[in-house]
Amino acid sequence: MSHIAPSLAHRRASWRRPVLALAGLAFMAPATPEAVAQQPAVEPAPAAAFSIERIHGTRDFAGESFSVTWLKDGRRWAVVERADDGADELWMVDALSGERDRLIAGTELLPAGADESLDIDEFTFSADEQRVLIFTNAQQVWRARTKGEHWVFDLSSRALTPVSRSEGWQMFAKFSPDARHVAFVRDHNLYLTDLETGEERALTSDGSETIINGTTDWVYEEELNLRDAFRWSPDGSRIAYWQLDQSPIELFHLIDETQLYPELIPIRYPKAGAANSKVRVGSLELATGETKWFDVGEEEDIYIARMEWAASSDEVFIQRLNRHQNRLDLLAGDARTGATSLVFAEIDDAWVDVHDDLAWLGDGERFLWTSERDGWRHLYLYRRDGSLERQLTQGEWELASVDGVDEERALVYVTAAYESPLTRTLLAVPLRGGEPYVLAGGRGSHGLELSPDARLGIHTHSMITTPTVTTLVRVGAEAVTPVGGIEAVTLEPVRELIDNSELHARLDEIQLGTVEFLTVPAADGTPLNAYLVRPPDFDPNRRYGLLLYVYGGPGSQTVVDRWGGSRLLWFHYLAQQGVLVASVDNRGTGARGRDFKKQTYLKLGQLETADQLAAAEHFGSVPYVDANRIGIWGWSYGGYMTLNATLLSGGAIAAGASVAPVSHWQLYDTIYTERFMRTPQENPEGYAVGSPLSHAEKLESDLLIVHGTGDDNVHSQNTLLMAQALEQADKQFEMRLYPNKRHGISGATTRVNLHRLLTDFLVERLAPGVELVP
């Protein structure tokens, strides 16, 4: 949705607050380890060195990224840049020419009485682009940096004003449509500031530790990707918002034992089968302060997964999801009365995926929607009353994202696994129906961020052996009839924005090996997509050890033709130590249709583990692989898979390295677990059979388990119970706990330490006698 109505939020460029982003890796609701890693650089290694320290302790191989905020005219964007004196500044850039004008100087972002100017973590423009809302001093709230301070800079008066002068952090501040007000959340209540008078008032007053207004609880944030939970009406007269009562959720305590007397850190974390928050959504009228609560039905044990104004200030579209998550109702709610009506329902025998693809067309009478109802994720065009106008895409391929709409040309731009599950192709889909136009395809993965008018775009392309290249493109279309028939749609390169030439040069210095895509048979014979990493001096007459990298969770993919960042470089490093690395997308993974993905329903871990063991057997039969030196490793869902595969291999897996694993699904949260397994009460056999705890006595391999004790997502309780089960079965294993580290196990030198631990463990067992590259 953010590409259809382009968000003006801007996150600081990667050089300022580095994030090691890994392409091609899909993760259980937990954040990817690399995506949350924010490592300070250690002393750089020599230029030609290829080492764990250089991969995971420096930015040498991180590459450059490009993120901008488009202006409404679709010809300019705004970016944050650092001045010579270290202050942040806001610059306006002409997209086509690259000409730049400074919009806000760093000296203008110096609050009265302050010694330093504001750092810009994010910014948004008002609708008239005369004011800028600046988010600074961003603080981490579980998974995201969502609380901090907000300031308004007036481009006419050049005045800098705080959104709030009261104590406490603000969250999710946003302009009203007329830019006269800013609404925000503080301490679980909604507030409103009048920018003309500076007056601040509370819109809700019942917020507390248990009652949450305008934002969400832990599990909504983690599993429904919902944090910002209030929306301005188009005319600015109302605010629609979520309210959650999390008092039914039991407290789970993390323990900080690094202090003399350990500190308990409470989290309201609903484990599978337990109570969730009670949820409702309402429309608050600013003139009266009254909230009308929408009628979402008599059933209280539900989720409100999405809610948006329905291209009107009187009507809201609400997505109601039942607890089993196999029925999603799209409701139309009257903001004046709270009455609702059913627009349509998505129903599946397994589960329905929540998405952000509902997008209104300009007339407000039609909207876009994606669904798997024909067996593949495709795009549909609906009328406002819920009647289907037409299915816009079809075939045995999957839509990955909706990138934008050009209503003048009657085109929808999408990214899709169109040519192969391994690639991502850019398509232009006619709103009138018919075959899509291929804008960019072939090897690798393409992405497109469109300007508001869809005439320009930022095109990205990478391959598994080639870092991302970013190019400004002109989006062209040749009309052949007066009513808008299109003969061809093209992307014309205008200028290269990022070529990552420095990264390419560093990669050339270390002489990486090769990555080959191939297929291997699943346990039932189904061809599975895989890749294999070999060293540059690969000798087919030599017998190598082999490491399987696994994630394997529902809808995920590790086998994609796009640049893999630091993780892939680590695999190349292992290959240079004599350990080949392979990854296999087992049954249940994504981009191969609904039936392929959902066959693991109610039996997580069973088919996937069988497939990983079948892959190990297949690679063990290859002449250049030593069948006695095959290992497996993974993180989060991949850690869970590593435990199961190692325990159930009968010793065929020589070594398993499991990071932050789930050891029993009853220990994980409601939304994620029950989506695929229902509750433990309904599916006790599925929970038991799929649990590594049930198979502890079968361990015949070397096993390393790693966990952060501050993991709020997959609690270290999982690893401690696994350790208890192994000890009770009189099995030997290795375990490493990282004090107070969260699911990403990052910070300071931790990431280097972790990968040295994993490397030493794996190389010692899979490549004995091979000397490590210094």
Tab-separated table of C-alpha atoms in Angstrom, residues 223-549:
chain	number	residue	atom	x	y	z
A	223	GLU	CA	2.934	-11.324	13.718
A	224	LEU	CA	0.556	-8.927	11.959
A	225	ASN	CA	3.228	-6.265	11.390
A	226	LEU	CA	0.863	-3.731	12.909
A	227	ARG	CA	2.335	-0.999	15.108
A	228	ASP	CA	0.893	2.318	13.943
A	229	ALA	CA	-2.751	1.805	14.872
A	230	PHE	CA	-4.613	5.033	14.090
A	231	ARG	CA	-5.680	6.704	10.826
A	232	TRP	CA	-6.817	10.240	9.952
A	233	SER	CA	-10.005	10.477	7.897
A	234	PRO	CA	-9.497	12.113	4.481
A	235	ASP	CA	-11.240	15.324	5.632
A	236	GLY	CA	-9.464	15.413	9.008
A	237	SER	CA	-12.678	15.389	11.043
A	238	ARG	CA	-12.174	11.940	12.567
A	239	ILE	CA	-9.474	9.509	13.664
A	240	ALA	CA	-10.104	5.778	13.444
A	241	TYR	CA	-8.039	3.693	15.853
A	242	TRP	CA	-7.486	0.297	17.438
A	243	GLN	CA	-7.963	-0.291	21.153
A	244	LEU	CA	-6.558	-3.451	22.724
A	245	ASP	CA	-7.182	-4.719	26.236
A	246	GLN	CA	-4.236	-6.990	26.983
A	247	SER	CA	-5.225	-7.825	30.552
A	248	PRO	CA	-6.198	-11.414	29.563
A	249	ILE	CA	-2.601	-12.127	28.478
A	250	GLU	CA	-0.351	-13.657	31.113
A	251	LEU	CA	2.981	-12.051	31.887
A	252	PHE	CA	6.141	-13.725	30.673
A	253	HIS	CA	9.344	-12.571	32.385
A	254	LEU	CA	12.736	-12.212	30.800
A	255	ILE	CA	15.534	-12.135	33.370
A	256	ASP	CA	18.520	-9.803	33.336
A	257	GLU	CA	21.074	-11.701	35.423
A	258	THR	CA	23.986	-9.381	34.695
A	259	GLN	CA	23.090	-7.331	37.778
A	260	LEU	CA	23.867	-8.202	41.392
A	261	TYR	CA	20.182	-8.880	41.952
A	262	PRO	CA	18.539	-10.097	38.714
A	263	GLU	CA	15.843	-7.901	37.198
A	264	LEU	CA	12.579	-9.333	35.906
A	265	ILE	CA	11.431	-7.844	32.583
A	266	PRO	CA	7.702	-8.476	32.041
A	267	ILE	CA	6.130	-9.024	28.616
A	268	ARG	CA	2.501	-9.781	27.891
A	269	TYR	CA	3.161	-12.664	25.536
A	270	PRO	CA	0.248	-14.928	24.492
A	271	LYS	CA	1.497	-18.473	23.988
A	272	ALA	CA	-0.305	-20.865	21.645
A	273	GLY	CA	-3.710	-21.827	23.008
A	274	ALA	CA	-3.713	-19.051	25.615
A	275	ALA	CA	-5.766	-15.844	25.797
A	276	ASN	CA	-5.195	-12.924	23.433
A	277	SER	CA	-5.957	-9.242	23.876
A	278	LYS	CA	-9.532	-8.155	23.406
A	279	VAL	CA	-9.693	-5.835	20.414
A	280	ARG	CA	-12.020	-3.216	19.005
A	281	VAL	CA	-11.804	-0.332	16.552
A	282	GLY	CA	-13.564	2.977	16.744
A	283	SER	CA	-14.002	6.314	15.014
A	284	LEU	CA	-13.293	9.366	17.166
A	285	GLU	CA	-14.962	12.613	16.097
A	286	LEU	CA	-12.630	15.500	16.915
A	287	ALA	CA	-15.405	18.080	17.288
A	288	THR	CA	-17.134	16.157	20.088
A	289	GLY	CA	-14.387	13.829	21.368
A	290	GLU	CA	-16.855	10.939	21.080
A	291	THR	CA	-15.769	7.505	19.829
A	292	LYS	CA	-18.188	5.321	17.910
A	293	TRP	CA	-17.118	1.676	18.248
A	294	PHE	CA	-17.633	-0.472	15.176
A	295	ASP	CA	-19.792	-3.558	15.389
A	296	VAL	CA	-17.347	-6.358	14.527
A	297	GLY	CA	-19.672	-9.175	15.598
A	298	GLU	CA	-20.460	-11.110	18.740
A	299	GLU	CA	-17.346	-13.288	18.632
A	300	GLU	CA	-14.701	-11.651	20.835
A	301	ASP	CA	-11.814	-14.062	20.154
A	302	ILE	CA	-10.819	-12.466	16.857
A	303	TYR	CA	-8.112	-10.309	15.288
A	304	ILE	CA	-8.633	-6.952	13.597
A	305	ALA	CA	-5.777	-7.378	11.144
A	306	ARG	CA	-6.199	-4.184	9.088
A	307	MET	CA	-8.340	-1.046	9.034
A	308	GLU	CA	-8.310	1.893	6.600
A	309	TRP	CA	-10.617	4.705	5.557
A	310	ALA	CA	-12.526	3.524	2.504
A	311	ALA	CA	-11.735	6.471	0.198
A	312	SER	CA	-14.341	8.355	2.220
A	313	SER	CA	-14.547	10.192	5.549
A	314	ASP	CA	-17.717	8.356	6.512
A	315	GLU	CA	-16.717	4.756	5.918
A	316	VAL	CA	-13.937	2.482	7.120
A	317	PHE	CA	-12.951	-0.937	5.736
A	318	ILE	CA	-12.105	-3.399	8.518
A	319	GLN	CA	-10.411	-6.778	8.046
A	320	ARG	CA	-11.745	-9.190	10.680
A	321	LEU	CA	-9.837	-12.446	11.080
A	322	ASN	CA	-11.147	-15.390	13.077
A	323	ARG	CA	-8.818	-17.022	15.600
A	324	HIS	CA	-8.159	-19.982	13.314
A	325	GLN	CA	-7.189	-17.412	10.645
A	326	ASN	CA	-8.956	-19.370	7.907
A	327	ARG	CA	-11.644	-16.738	7.337
A	328	LEU	CA	-10.989	-13.050	6.700
A	329	ASP	CA	-14.072	-10.830	6.489
A	330	LEU	CA	-13.846	-7.447	4.829
A	331	LEU	CA	-16.343	-5.217	6.632
A	332	ALA	CA	-17.578	-1.751	5.700
A	333	GLY	CA	-18.102	0.336	8.823
A	334	ASP	CA	-20.138	3.536	9.110
A	335	ALA	CA	-17.961	5.998	11.034
A	336	ARG	CA	-21.041	7.939	12.196
A	337	THR	CA	-22.963	5.032	13.714
A	338	GLY	CA	-20.520	2.130	14.071
A	339	ALA	CA	-22.773	-0.147	12.000
A	340	THR	CA	-20.979	-2.594	9.680
A	341	SER	CA	-21.830	-4.772	6.705
A	342	LEU	CA	-19.980	-7.647	5.060
A	343	VAL	CA	-18.280	-6.725	1.780
A	344	PHE	CA	-16.904	-10.207	1.103
A	345	ALA	CA	-15.005	-13.020	2.828
A	346	GLU	CA	-11.757	-14.847	2.051
A	347	ILE	CA	-11.994	-18.473	3.201
A	348	ASP	CA	-9.366	-21.227	3.062
A	349	ASP	CA	-9.205	-24.796	4.367
A	350	ALA	CA	-5.829	-23.971	5.932
A	351	TRP	CA	-5.207	-20.274	6.552
A	352	VAL	CA	-5.626	-16.862	4.905
A	353	ASP	CA	-2.559	-14.626	4.652
A	354	VAL	CA	-2.982	-11.015	5.755
A	355	HIS	CA	-1.630	-8.459	3.276
A	356	ASP	CA	-1.471	-4.718	2.569
A	357	ASP	CA	-2.631	-4.903	-1.048
A	358	LEU	CA	-6.043	-3.270	-0.647
A	359	ALA	CA	-5.688	-0.104	-2.730
A	360	TRP	CA	-8.401	2.282	-3.817
A	361	LEU	CA	-8.554	3.614	-7.322
A	362	GLY	CA	-9.103	7.342	-7.739
A	363	ASP	CA	-12.863	7.195	-8.223
A	364	GLY	CA	-13.321	5.554	-4.820
A	365	GLU	CA	-15.683	3.042	-6.391
A	366	ARG	CA	-13.151	0.273	-7.076
A	367	PHE	CA	-10.252	-1.280	-5.215
A	368	LEU	CA	-7.464	-3.801	-5.744
A	369	TRP	CA	-7.123	-6.993	-3.719
A	370	THR	CA	-4.874	-10.060	-3.796
A	371	SER	CA	-5.958	-13.618	-3.089
A	372	GLU	CA	-4.841	-17.255	-3.395
A	373	ARG	CA	-8.354	-18.461	-4.147
A	374	ASP	CA	-7.439	-19.980	-7.535
A	375	GLY	CA	-4.365	-21.694	-6.093
A	376	TRP	CA	-1.868	-18.892	-6.760
A	377	ARG	CA	-1.537	-15.391	-5.314
A	378	HIS	CA	-3.106	-13.113	-7.912
A	379	LEU	CA	-4.553	-9.630	-8.316
A	380	TYR	CA	-8.288	-8.860	-8.406
A	381	LEU	CA	-10.333	-5.731	-9.110
A	382	TYR	CA	-13.450	-5.213	-6.961
A	383	ARG	CA	-16.288	-2.734	-6.916
A	384	ARG	CA	-17.028	-0.906	-3.692
A	385	ASP	CA	-20.035	-3.118	-2.924
A	386	GLY	CA	-17.831	-6.229	-2.892
A	387	SER	CA	-18.749	-7.524	-6.331
A	388	LEU	CA	-15.851	-8.780	-8.428
A	389	GLU	CA	-15.177	-6.787	-11.580
A	390	ARG	CA	-12.403	-9.048	-12.871
A	391	GLN	CA	-9.366	-11.125	-12.004
A	392	LEU	CA	-6.414	-9.154	-13.315
A	393	THR	CA	-3.666	-11.798	-13.253
A	394	GLN	CA	-3.769	-15.560	-13.552
A	395	GLY	CA	-1.532	-18.523	-14.244
A	396	GLU	CA	0.848	-20.787	-12.342
A	397	TRP	CA	2.958	-17.986	-10.929
A	398	GLU	CA	2.752	-15.782	-7.853
A	399	LEU	CA	2.432	-12.075	-7.243
A	400	ALA	CA	5.065	-10.817	-4.791
A	401	SER	CA	4.017	-7.167	-4.325
A	402	VAL	CA	1.846	-4.395	-5.731
A	403	ASP	CA	4.155	-1.481	-6.503
A	404	GLY	CA	1.859	1.229	-7.844
A	405	VAL	CA	-1.045	2.258	-10.057
A	406	ASP	CA	-1.164	4.515	-13.109
A	407	GLU	CA	-4.866	5.177	-13.577
A	408	GLU	CA	-4.370	7.432	-16.592
A	409	ARG	CA	-2.779	4.520	-18.430
A	410	ALA	CA	-4.976	1.981	-16.602
A	411	LEU	CA	-1.971	-0.049	-15.427
A	412	VAL	CA	-0.985	-1.701	-12.155
A	413	TYR	CA	2.722	-2.277	-11.582
A	414	VAL	CA	3.638	-5.450	-9.705
A	415	THR	CA	6.628	-7.604	-8.812
A	416	ALA	CA	6.107	-11.328	-9.312
A	417	ALA	CA	7.773	-14.736	-9.361
A	418	TYR	CA	6.590	-14.746	-12.964
A	419	GLU	CA	9.340	-16.600	-14.788
A	420	SER	CA	10.500	-18.785	-11.887
A	421	PRO	CA	10.190	-19.027	-8.097
A	422	LEU	CA	13.897	-18.132	-8.076
A	423	THR	CA	13.502	-14.738	-9.774
A	424	ARG	CA	11.476	-11.555	-9.390
A	425	THR	CA	10.096	-9.923	-12.549
A	426	LEU	CA	8.537	-6.470	-12.953
A	427	LEU	CA	5.162	-6.479	-14.703
A	428	ALA	CA	2.602	-3.914	-15.836
A	429	VAL	CA	-0.899	-5.354	-15.503
A	430	PRO	CA	-3.761	-3.783	-17.544
A	431	LEU	CA	-6.772	-2.814	-15.428
A	432	ARG	CA	-8.971	-3.750	-18.388
A	433	GLY	CA	-7.633	-7.328	-18.235
A	434	GLY	CA	-5.308	-9.258	-20.501
A	435	GLU	CA	-1.719	-10.470	-20.372
A	436	PRO	CA	0.783	-8.440	-18.336
A	437	TYR	CA	3.652	-6.559	-19.941
A	438	VAL	CA	7.132	-7.645	-18.829
A	439	LEU	CA	9.122	-4.557	-17.847
A	440	ALA	CA	12.242	-6.253	-16.494
A	441	GLY	CA	12.942	-9.947	-16.173
A	442	GLY	CA	15.468	-12.690	-16.763
A	443	ARG	CA	18.161	-13.599	-14.240
A	444	GLY	CA	18.043	-12.120	-10.785
A	445	SER	CA	15.586	-10.097	-8.758
A	446	HIS	CA	14.120	-6.757	-9.809
A	447	GLY	CA	12.387	-4.150	-7.675
A	448	LEU	CA	10.636	-0.861	-8.480
A	449	GLU	CA	9.747	2.154	-6.334
A	450	LEU	CA	7.468	4.394	-8.383
A	451	SER	CA	7.038	8.143	-8.243
A	452	PRO	CA	3.524	9.329	-7.248
A	453	ASP	CA	2.501	9.787	-10.894
A	454	ALA	CA	4.125	6.483	-11.948
A	455	ARG	CA	6.164	8.197	-14.654
A	456	LEU	CA	9.533	7.673	-12.969
A	457	GLY	CA	10.843	4.882	-10.812
A	458	ILE	CA	13.835	3.659	-8.838
A	459	HIS	CA	14.754	0.274	-10.279
A	460	THR	CA	16.903	-2.215	-8.362
A	461	HIS	CA	18.463	-5.394	-9.700
A	462	SER	CA	20.755	-7.992	-8.170
A	463	MET	CA	21.758	-11.609	-8.642
A	464	ILE	CA	23.071	-14.070	-6.111
A	465	THR	CA	26.608	-13.350	-7.306
A	466	THR	CA	26.064	-9.635	-8.050
A	467	PRO	CA	25.259	-6.876	-5.516
A	468	THR	CA	22.391	-4.495	-6.160
A	469	VAL	CA	22.546	-1.846	-8.872
A	470	THR	CA	20.063	1.023	-8.488
A	471	THR	CA	18.908	3.053	-11.504
A	472	LEU	CA	16.471	5.895	-12.101
A	473	VAL	CA	14.130	4.839	-14.903
A	474	ARG	CA	11.455	6.518	-16.978
A	475	VAL	CA	8.268	4.444	-17.194
A	476	GLY	CA	7.011	4.648	-20.756
A	477	ALA	CA	3.862	3.364	-22.436
A	478	GLU	CA	2.819	3.538	-26.063
A	479	ALA	CA	-0.892	4.119	-26.537
A	480	VAL	CA	-2.467	2.772	-29.721
A	481	THR	CA	-6.105	3.843	-29.273
A	482	PRO	CA	-7.783	7.053	-28.068
A	483	VAL	CA	-9.334	5.179	-25.127
A	484	GLY	CA	-6.013	4.091	-23.699
A	485	GLY	CA	-5.147	0.791	-25.321
A	486	ILE	CA	-1.470	0.072	-24.673
A	487	GLU	CA	0.859	-1.630	-27.106
A	488	ALA	CA	4.011	-1.647	-24.977
A	489	VAL	CA	5.250	-0.564	-21.552
A	490	THR	CA	8.947	0.043	-20.992
A	491	LEU	CA	11.508	1.036	-18.398
A	492	GLU	CA	14.026	3.439	-19.903
A	493	PRO	CA	17.235	3.975	-17.864
A	494	VAL	CA	17.837	7.650	-17.075
A	495	ARG	CA	20.844	7.610	-14.785
A	496	GLU	CA	22.568	5.188	-12.453
A	497	LEU	CA	22.077	6.063	-8.798
A	498	ILE	CA	24.189	3.366	-7.130
A	499	ASP	CA	26.510	0.938	-8.900
A	500	ASN	CA	28.179	-0.499	-5.761
A	501	SER	CA	31.494	-0.373	-7.627
A	502	GLU	CA	33.519	-0.255	-4.403
A	503	LEU	CA	31.811	-3.393	-3.151
A	504	HIS	CA	32.424	-5.089	-6.501
A	505	ALA	CA	36.118	-4.223	-6.220
A	506	ARG	CA	36.352	-5.675	-2.716
A	507	LEU	CA	34.616	-8.840	-3.849
A	508	ASP	CA	37.038	-9.174	-6.744
A	509	GLU	CA	39.926	-8.999	-4.260
A	510	ILE	CA	38.702	-11.963	-2.234
A	511	GLN	CA	37.933	-14.156	-5.263
A	512	LEU	CA	34.617	-15.746	-4.360
A	513	GLY	CA	33.666	-19.174	-5.597
A	514	THR	CA	30.562	-20.102	-7.560
A	515	VAL	CA	26.890	-20.481	-6.703
A	516	GLU	CA	24.874	-22.977	-8.726
A	517	PHE	CA	21.094	-23.311	-8.758
A	518	LEU	CA	19.821	-26.883	-9.002
A	519	THR	CA	16.966	-29.121	-7.891
A	520	VAL	CA	17.047	-32.002	-5.430
A	521	PRO	CA	14.302	-34.526	-4.674
A	522	ALA	CA	12.026	-34.130	-1.660
A	523	ALA	CA	11.188	-37.117	0.515
A	524	ASP	CA	8.217	-37.796	-1.784
A	525	GLY	CA	10.207	-37.130	-4.973
A	526	THR	CA	8.963	-33.553	-5.571
A	527	PRO	CA	11.735	-31.450	-7.164
A	528	LEU	CA	12.932	-28.822	-4.672
A	529	ASN	CA	14.821	-25.660	-5.538
A	530	ALA	CA	18.342	-25.451	-4.129
A	531	TYR	CA	21.661	-23.713	-4.500
A	532	LEU	CA	25.219	-24.924	-3.894
A	533	VAL	CA	28.213	-22.745	-2.969
A	534	ARG	CA	31.630	-24.014	-4.111
A	535	PRO	CA	35.106	-22.548	-3.458
A	536	PRO	CA	37.074	-20.844	-6.243
A	537	ASP	CA	39.549	-23.759	-6.329
A	538	PHE	CA	36.847	-26.418	-6.340
A	539	ASP	CA	38.226	-29.864	-7.225
A	540	PRO	CA	35.583	-32.412	-8.307
A	541	ASN	CA	38.038	-35.192	-7.424
A	542	ARG	CA	38.115	-34.154	-3.794
A	543	ARG	CA	35.516	-35.123	-1.183
A	544	TYR	CA	34.202	-32.112	0.698
A	545	GLY	CA	32.107	-31.709	3.773
A	546	LEU	CA	28.737	-30.015	3.176
A	547	LEU	CA	26.602	-27.710	5.286
A	548	LEU	CA	22.856	-27.369	4.712
A	549	TYR	CA	21.501	-23.913	5.521
